[in-house]
Coordinates of N, CA and C in Angstrom, one line a residue:
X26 N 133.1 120.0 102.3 CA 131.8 119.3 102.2 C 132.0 117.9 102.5
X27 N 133.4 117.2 102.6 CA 133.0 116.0 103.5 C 133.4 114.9 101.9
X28 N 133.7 115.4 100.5 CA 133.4 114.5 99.6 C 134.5 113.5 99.5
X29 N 135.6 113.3 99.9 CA 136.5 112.4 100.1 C 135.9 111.4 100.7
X30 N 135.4 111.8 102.0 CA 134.8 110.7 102.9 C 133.9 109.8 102.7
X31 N 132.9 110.7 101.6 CA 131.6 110.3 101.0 C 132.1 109.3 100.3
X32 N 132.8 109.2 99.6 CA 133.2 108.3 98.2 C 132.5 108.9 96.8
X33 N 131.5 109.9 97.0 CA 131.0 111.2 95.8 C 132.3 111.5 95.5
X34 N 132.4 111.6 94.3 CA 132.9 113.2 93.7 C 132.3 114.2 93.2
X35 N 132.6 115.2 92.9 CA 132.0 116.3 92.5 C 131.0 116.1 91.0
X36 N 131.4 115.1 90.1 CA 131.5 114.8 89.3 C 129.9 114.0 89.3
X37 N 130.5 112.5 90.7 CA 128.8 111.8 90.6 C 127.8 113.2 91.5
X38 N 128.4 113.7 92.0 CA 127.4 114.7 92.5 C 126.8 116.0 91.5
X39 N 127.3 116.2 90.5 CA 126.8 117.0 89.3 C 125.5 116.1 88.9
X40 N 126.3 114.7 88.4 CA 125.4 114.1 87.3 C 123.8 114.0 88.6
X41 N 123.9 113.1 89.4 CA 122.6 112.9 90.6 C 122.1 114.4 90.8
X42 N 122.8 115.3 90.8 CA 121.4 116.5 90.8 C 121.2 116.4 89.3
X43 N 121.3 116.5 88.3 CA 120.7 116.3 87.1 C 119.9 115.7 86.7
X44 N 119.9 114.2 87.3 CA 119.0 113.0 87.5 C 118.0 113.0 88.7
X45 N 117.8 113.8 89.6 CA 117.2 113.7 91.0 C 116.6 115.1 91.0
X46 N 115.6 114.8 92.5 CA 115.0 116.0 92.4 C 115.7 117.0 93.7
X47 N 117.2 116.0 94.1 CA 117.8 116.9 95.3 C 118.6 117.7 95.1
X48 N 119.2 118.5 96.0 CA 120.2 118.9 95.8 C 121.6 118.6 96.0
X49 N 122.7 119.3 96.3 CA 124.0 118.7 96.2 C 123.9 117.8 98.0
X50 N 123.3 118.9 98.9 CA 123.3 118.4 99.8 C 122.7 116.9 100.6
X51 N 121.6 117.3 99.8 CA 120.4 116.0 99.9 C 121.3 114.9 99.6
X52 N 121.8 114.7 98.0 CA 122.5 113.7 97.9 C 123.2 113.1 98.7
X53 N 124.0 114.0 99.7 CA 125.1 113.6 100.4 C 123.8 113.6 101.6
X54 N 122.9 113.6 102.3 CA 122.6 112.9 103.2 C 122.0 111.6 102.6
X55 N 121.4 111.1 101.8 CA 120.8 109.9 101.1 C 121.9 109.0 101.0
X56 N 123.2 109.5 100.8 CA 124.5 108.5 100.6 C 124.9 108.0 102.0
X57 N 124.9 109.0 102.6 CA 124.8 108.7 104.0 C 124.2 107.9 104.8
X58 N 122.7 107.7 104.5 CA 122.0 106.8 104.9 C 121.7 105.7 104.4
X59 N 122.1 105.4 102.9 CA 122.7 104.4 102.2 C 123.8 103.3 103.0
X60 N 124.9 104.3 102.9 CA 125.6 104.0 104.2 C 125.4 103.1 105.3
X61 N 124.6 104.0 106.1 CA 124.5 103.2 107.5 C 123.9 101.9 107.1
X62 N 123.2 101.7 106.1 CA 122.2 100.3 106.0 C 123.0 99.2 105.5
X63 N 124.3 99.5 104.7 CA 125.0 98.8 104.3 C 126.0 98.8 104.8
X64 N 126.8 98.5 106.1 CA 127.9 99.5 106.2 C 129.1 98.2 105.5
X65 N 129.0 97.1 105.9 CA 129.6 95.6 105.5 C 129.6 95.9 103.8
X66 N 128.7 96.1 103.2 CA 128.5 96.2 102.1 C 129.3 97.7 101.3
X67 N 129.5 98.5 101.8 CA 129.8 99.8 101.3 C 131.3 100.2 101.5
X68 N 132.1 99.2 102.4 CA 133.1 99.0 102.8 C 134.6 99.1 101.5
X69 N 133.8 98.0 100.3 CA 134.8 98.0 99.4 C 134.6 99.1 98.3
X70 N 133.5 99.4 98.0 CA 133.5 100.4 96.6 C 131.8 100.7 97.2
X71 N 131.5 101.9 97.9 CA 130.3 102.1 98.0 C 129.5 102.3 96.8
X72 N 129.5 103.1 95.9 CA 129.2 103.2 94.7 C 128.9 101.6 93.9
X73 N 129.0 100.7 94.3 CA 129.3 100.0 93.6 C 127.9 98.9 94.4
X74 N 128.5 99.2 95.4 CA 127.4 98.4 96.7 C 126.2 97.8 96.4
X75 N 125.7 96.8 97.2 CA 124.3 96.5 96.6 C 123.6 96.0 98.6
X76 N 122.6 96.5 98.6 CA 122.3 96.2 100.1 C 121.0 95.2 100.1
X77 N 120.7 94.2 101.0 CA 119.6 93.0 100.7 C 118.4 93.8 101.0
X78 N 117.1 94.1 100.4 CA 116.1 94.6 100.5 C 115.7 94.3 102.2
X79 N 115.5 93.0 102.9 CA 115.5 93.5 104.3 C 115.9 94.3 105.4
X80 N 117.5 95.0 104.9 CA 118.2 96.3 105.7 C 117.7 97.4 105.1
X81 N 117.3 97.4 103.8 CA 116.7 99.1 103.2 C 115.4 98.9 103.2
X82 N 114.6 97.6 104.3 CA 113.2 98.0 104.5 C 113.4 98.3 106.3
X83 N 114.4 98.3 106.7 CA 114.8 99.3 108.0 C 115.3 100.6 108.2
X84 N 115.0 101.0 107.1 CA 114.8 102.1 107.0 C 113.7 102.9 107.7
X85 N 114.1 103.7 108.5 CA 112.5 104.7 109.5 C 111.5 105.1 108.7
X86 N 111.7 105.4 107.6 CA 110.7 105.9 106.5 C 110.0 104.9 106.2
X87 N 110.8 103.7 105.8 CA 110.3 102.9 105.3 C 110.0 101.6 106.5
X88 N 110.3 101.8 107.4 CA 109.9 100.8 108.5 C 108.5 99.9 108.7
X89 N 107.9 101.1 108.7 CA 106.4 101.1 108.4 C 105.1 100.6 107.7
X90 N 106.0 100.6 106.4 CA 105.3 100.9 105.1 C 104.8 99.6 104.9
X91 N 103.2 99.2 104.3 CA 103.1 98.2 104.4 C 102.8 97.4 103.1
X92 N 104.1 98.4 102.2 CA 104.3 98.2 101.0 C 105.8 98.1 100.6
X93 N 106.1 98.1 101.7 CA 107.8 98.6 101.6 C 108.6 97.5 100.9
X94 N 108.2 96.1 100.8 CA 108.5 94.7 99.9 C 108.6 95.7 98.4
X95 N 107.2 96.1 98.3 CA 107.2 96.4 97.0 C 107.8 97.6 96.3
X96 N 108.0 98.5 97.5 CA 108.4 100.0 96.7 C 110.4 99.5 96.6
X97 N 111.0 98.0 97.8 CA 111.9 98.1 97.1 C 112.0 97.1 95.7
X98 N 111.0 96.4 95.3 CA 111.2 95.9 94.1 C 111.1 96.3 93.0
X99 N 110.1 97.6 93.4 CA 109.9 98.5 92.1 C 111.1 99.3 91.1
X100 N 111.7 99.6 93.0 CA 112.9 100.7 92.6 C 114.1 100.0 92.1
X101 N 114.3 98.3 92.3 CA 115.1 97.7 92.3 C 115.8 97.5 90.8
X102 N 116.9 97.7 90.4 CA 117.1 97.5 88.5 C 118.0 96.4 88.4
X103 N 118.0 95.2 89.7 CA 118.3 93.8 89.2 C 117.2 93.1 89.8
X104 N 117.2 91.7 89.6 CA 116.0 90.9 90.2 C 116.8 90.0 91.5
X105 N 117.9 90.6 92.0 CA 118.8 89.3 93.1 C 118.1 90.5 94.4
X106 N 117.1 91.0 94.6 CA 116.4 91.7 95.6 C 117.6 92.6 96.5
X107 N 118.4 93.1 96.3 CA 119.3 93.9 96.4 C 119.1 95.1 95.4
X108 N 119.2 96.6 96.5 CA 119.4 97.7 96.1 C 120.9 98.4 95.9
X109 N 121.2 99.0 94.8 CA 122.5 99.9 94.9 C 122.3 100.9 95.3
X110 N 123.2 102.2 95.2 CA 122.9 103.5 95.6 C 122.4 103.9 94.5
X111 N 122.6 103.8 93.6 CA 121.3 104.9 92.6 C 120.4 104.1 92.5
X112 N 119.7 102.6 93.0 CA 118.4 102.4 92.4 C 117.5 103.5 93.9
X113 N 118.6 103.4 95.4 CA 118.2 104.0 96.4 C 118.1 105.3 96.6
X114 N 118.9 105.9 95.2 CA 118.9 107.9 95.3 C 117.7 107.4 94.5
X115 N 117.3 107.0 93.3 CA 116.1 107.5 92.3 C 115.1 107.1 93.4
X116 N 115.0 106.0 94.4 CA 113.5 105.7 95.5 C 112.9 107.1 96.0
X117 N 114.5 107.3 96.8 CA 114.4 108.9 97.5 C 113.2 109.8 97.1
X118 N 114.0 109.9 95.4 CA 113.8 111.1 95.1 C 112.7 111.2 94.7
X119 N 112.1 110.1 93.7 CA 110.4 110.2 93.7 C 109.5 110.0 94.8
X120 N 110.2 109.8 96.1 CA 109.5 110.1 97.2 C 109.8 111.2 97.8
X121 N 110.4 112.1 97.5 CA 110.8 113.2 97.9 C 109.6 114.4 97.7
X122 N 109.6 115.2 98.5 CA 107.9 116.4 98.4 C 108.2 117.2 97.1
X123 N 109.2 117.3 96.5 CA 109.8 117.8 94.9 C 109.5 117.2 93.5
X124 N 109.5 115.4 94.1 CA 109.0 115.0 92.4 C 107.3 115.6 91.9
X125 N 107.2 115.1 90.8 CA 105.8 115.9 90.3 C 105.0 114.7 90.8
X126 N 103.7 114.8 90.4 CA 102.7 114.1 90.7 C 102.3 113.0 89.4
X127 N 102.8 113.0 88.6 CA 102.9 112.1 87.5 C 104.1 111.3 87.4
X128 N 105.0 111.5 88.1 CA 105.7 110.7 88.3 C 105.6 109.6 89.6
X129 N 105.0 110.4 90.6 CA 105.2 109.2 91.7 C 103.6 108.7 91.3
X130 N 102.5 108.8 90.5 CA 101.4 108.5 90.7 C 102.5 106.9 89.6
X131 N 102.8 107.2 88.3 CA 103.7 105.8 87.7 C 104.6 104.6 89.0
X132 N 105.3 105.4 89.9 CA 105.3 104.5 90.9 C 104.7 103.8 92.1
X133 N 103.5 104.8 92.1 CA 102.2 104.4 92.7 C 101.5 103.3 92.1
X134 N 101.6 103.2 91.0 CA 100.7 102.3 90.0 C 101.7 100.7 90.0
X135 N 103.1 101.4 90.4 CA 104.0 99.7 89.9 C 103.3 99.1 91.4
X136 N 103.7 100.1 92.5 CA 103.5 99.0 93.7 C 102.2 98.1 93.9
X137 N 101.3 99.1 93.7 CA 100.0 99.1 94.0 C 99.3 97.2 92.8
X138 N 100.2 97.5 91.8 CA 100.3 96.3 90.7 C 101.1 95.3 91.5
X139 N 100.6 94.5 92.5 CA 101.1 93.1 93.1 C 101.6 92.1 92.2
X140 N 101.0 92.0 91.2 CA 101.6 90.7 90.3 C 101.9 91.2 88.8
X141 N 102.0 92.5 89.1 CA 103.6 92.8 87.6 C 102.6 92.9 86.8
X142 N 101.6 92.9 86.1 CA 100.8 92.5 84.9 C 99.9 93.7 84.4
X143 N 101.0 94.8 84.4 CA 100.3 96.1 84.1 C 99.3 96.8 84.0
X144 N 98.1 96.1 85.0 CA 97.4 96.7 85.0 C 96.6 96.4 86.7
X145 N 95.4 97.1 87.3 CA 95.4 97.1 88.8 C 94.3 96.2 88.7
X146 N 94.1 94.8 89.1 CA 92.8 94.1 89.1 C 92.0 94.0 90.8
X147 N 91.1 93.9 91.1 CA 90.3 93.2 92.0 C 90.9 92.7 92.8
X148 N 91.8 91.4 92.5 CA 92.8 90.7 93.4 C 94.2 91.8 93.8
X149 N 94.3 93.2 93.4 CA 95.8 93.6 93.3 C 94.8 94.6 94.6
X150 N 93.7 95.0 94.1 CA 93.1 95.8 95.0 C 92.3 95.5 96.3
X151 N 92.0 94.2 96.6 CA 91.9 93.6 97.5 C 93.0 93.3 98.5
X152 N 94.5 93.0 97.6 CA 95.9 92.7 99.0 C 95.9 94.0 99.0
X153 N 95.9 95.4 98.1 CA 96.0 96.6 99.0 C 95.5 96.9 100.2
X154 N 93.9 96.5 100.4 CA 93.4 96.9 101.3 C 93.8 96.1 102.5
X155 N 94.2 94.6 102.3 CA 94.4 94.3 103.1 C 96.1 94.8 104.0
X156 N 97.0 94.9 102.8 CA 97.8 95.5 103.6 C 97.3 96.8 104.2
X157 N 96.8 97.7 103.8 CA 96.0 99.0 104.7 C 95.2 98.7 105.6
X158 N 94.9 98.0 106.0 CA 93.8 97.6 106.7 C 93.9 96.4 108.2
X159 N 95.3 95.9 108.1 CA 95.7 94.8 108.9 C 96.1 95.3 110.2
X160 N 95.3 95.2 111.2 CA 95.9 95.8 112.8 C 96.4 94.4 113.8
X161 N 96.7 94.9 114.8 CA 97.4 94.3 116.1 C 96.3 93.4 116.7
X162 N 96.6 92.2 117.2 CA 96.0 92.3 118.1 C 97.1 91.8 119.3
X163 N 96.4 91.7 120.9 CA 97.6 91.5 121.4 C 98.5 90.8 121.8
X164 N 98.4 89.6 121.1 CA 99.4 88.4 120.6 C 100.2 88.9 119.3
X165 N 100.6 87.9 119.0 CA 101.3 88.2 117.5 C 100.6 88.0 116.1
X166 N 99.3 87.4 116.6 CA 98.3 87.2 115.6 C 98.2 88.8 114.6
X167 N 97.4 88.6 113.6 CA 97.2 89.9 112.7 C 95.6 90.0 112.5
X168 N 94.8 91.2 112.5 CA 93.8 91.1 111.9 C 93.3 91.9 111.0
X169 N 92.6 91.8 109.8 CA 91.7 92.7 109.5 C 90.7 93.7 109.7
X170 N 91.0 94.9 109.6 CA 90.2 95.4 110.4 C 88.8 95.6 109.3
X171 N 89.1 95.3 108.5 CA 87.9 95.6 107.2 C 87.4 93.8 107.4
X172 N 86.0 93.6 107.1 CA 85.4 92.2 106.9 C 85.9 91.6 105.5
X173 N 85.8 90.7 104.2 CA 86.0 90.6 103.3 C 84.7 91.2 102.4
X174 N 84.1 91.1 103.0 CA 82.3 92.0 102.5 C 82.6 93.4 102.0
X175 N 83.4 94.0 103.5 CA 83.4 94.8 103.5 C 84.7 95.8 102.2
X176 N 85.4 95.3 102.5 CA 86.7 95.6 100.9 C 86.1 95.3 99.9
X177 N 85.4 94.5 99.8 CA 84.6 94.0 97.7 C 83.7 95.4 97.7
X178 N 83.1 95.7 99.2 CA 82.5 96.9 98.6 C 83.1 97.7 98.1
X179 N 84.3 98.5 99.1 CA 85.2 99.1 98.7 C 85.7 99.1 97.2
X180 N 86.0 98.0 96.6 CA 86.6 97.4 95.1 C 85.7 97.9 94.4
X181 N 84.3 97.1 94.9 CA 83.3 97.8 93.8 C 83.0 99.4 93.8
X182 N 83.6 99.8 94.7 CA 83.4 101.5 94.7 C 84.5 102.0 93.4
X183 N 85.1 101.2 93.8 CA 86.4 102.0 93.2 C 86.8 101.6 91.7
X184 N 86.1 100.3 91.5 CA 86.1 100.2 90.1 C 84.8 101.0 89.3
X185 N 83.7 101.0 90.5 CA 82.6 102.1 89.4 C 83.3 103.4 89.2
X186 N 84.3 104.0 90.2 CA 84.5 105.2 89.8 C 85.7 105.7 88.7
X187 N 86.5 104.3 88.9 CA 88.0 104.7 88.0 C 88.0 103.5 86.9
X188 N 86.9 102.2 86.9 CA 87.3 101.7 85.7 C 86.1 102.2 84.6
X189 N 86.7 103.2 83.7 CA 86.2 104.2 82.7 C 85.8 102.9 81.9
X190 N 86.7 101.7 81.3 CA 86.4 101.2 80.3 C 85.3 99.8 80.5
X191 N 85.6 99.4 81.7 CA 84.2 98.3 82.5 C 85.3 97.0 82.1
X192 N 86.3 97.1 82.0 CA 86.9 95.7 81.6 C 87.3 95.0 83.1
X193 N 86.8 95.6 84.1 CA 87.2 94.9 85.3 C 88.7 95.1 86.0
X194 N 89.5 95.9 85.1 CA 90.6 96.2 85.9 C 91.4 97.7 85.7
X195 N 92.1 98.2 86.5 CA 92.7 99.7 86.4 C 93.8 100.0 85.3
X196 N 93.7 100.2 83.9 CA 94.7 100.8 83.6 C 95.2 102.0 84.1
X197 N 96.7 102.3 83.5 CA 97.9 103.3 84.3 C 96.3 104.7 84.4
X198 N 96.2 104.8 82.9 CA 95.2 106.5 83.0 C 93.8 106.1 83.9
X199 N 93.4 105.1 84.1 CA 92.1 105.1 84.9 C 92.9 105.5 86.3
X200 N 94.1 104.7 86.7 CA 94.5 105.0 88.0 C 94.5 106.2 88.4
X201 N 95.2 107.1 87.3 CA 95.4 108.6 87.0 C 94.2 109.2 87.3
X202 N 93.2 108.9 87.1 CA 92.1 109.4 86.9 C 91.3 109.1 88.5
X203 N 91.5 108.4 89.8 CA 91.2 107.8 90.8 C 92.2 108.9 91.4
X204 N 93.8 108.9 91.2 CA 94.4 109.7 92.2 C 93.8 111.1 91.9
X205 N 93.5 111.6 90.9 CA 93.4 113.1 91.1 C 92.2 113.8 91.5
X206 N 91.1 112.1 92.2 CA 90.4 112.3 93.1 C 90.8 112.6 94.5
X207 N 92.1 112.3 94.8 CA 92.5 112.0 96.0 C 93.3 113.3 96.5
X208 N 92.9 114.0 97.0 CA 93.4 115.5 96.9 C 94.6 115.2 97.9
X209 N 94.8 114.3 98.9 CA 95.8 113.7 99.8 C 96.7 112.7 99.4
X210 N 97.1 112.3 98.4 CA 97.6 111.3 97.3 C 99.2 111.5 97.2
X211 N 99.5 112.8 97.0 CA 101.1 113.8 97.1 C 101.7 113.7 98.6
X212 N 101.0 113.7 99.5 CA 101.2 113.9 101.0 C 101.4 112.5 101.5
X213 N 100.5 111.7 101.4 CA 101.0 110.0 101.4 C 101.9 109.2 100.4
X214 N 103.0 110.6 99.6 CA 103.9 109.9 98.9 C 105.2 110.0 98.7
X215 N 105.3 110.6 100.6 CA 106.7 111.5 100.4 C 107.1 110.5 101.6
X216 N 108.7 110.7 101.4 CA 109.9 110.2 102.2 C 110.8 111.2 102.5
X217 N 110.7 111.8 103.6 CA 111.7 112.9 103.8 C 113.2 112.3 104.4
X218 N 113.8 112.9 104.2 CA 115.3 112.3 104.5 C 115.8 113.1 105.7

């Protein structure tokens, strides 16, 4: 199976399927592509490695994402904006089509929370839209493709329908309560490896 090479042993490969939603194999492609992103970095103790969030937002999955700043600071478990391999196996895996839907809807809620303060306000729901919403044009300029009019409506949609309590902003269960409107919510929250 390659585990010499990996720098796994059988051993971290027990405990990570225990902790994750992959298998023995999965692991060992996730390490892999851990790997390639760091390769400078993984050189002396990959296990140990830490990669600058700019190379594990080149990631193809994550290339894209116009959240990807945030899903790696979410997953991050120091604040020097560097990922290790298990802050990068646990990202995987809650992005993986296997976690539950209560779980990635909690990491849905961190990203979606722009300024940390536990709960989803107006202003947290406005940069969402604008990162959703920001197109090309054909210079290097960026534009909105929503008006500012047009998002407050949006906001005010979405706070009539998920802020239960009227305090103006989303707690975690009101959020809860907006995704399980969203019958496509699971499908826009996977990263396949």
């Amino acid at each position: 199976m390659g585990l010499t090479s990996s720098a796994l042993k059988q051993k971290d490969l027990d405990e990570y399927q225990q902790l994750t939603y992959f298998t023995e194999q999965e692991i060992l492609e996730a390490f892999r592509m851990f790997k390639s992103l760091g390769k400078e970095e993984v050189k002396q103790n990959a296990l140990k490695a830490k990669i600058p969030f700019p190379r594990i937002q080149e990631l193809p999955q994550l290339r894209m994402n116009p959240f990807r700043d945030r899903i790696c600071e979410v997953f991050s478990s120091t604040d020097d904006e560097h990922m290790n391999f298990e802050d990068f196996l646990h990202m995987m895996s809650v992005f993986s089509d296997k976690a539950p839907k209560d779980l990635k809807a909690h990491y849905a809620f961190n990203i979606y929370d722009l300024d940390n303060d536990e709960r989803i306000s107006e202003r947290d729901l406005l940069e969402v839209l604008d990162r959703l919403t920001v197109g090309m044009n054909m210079g290097e300029q960026s534009e909105y493709l929503l008006s500012l009019d047009e998002k407050q409506k949006v906001v005010e949609e979405i706070m009539k329908v998920g802020d239960l309590d009227r305090d103006k902003v989303l707690s975690f269960s009101e959020f809860c309560h907006i995704i399980d409107k969203a019958p496509d919510f699971l499908s826009s929250f996977i990263i396949h490896l």
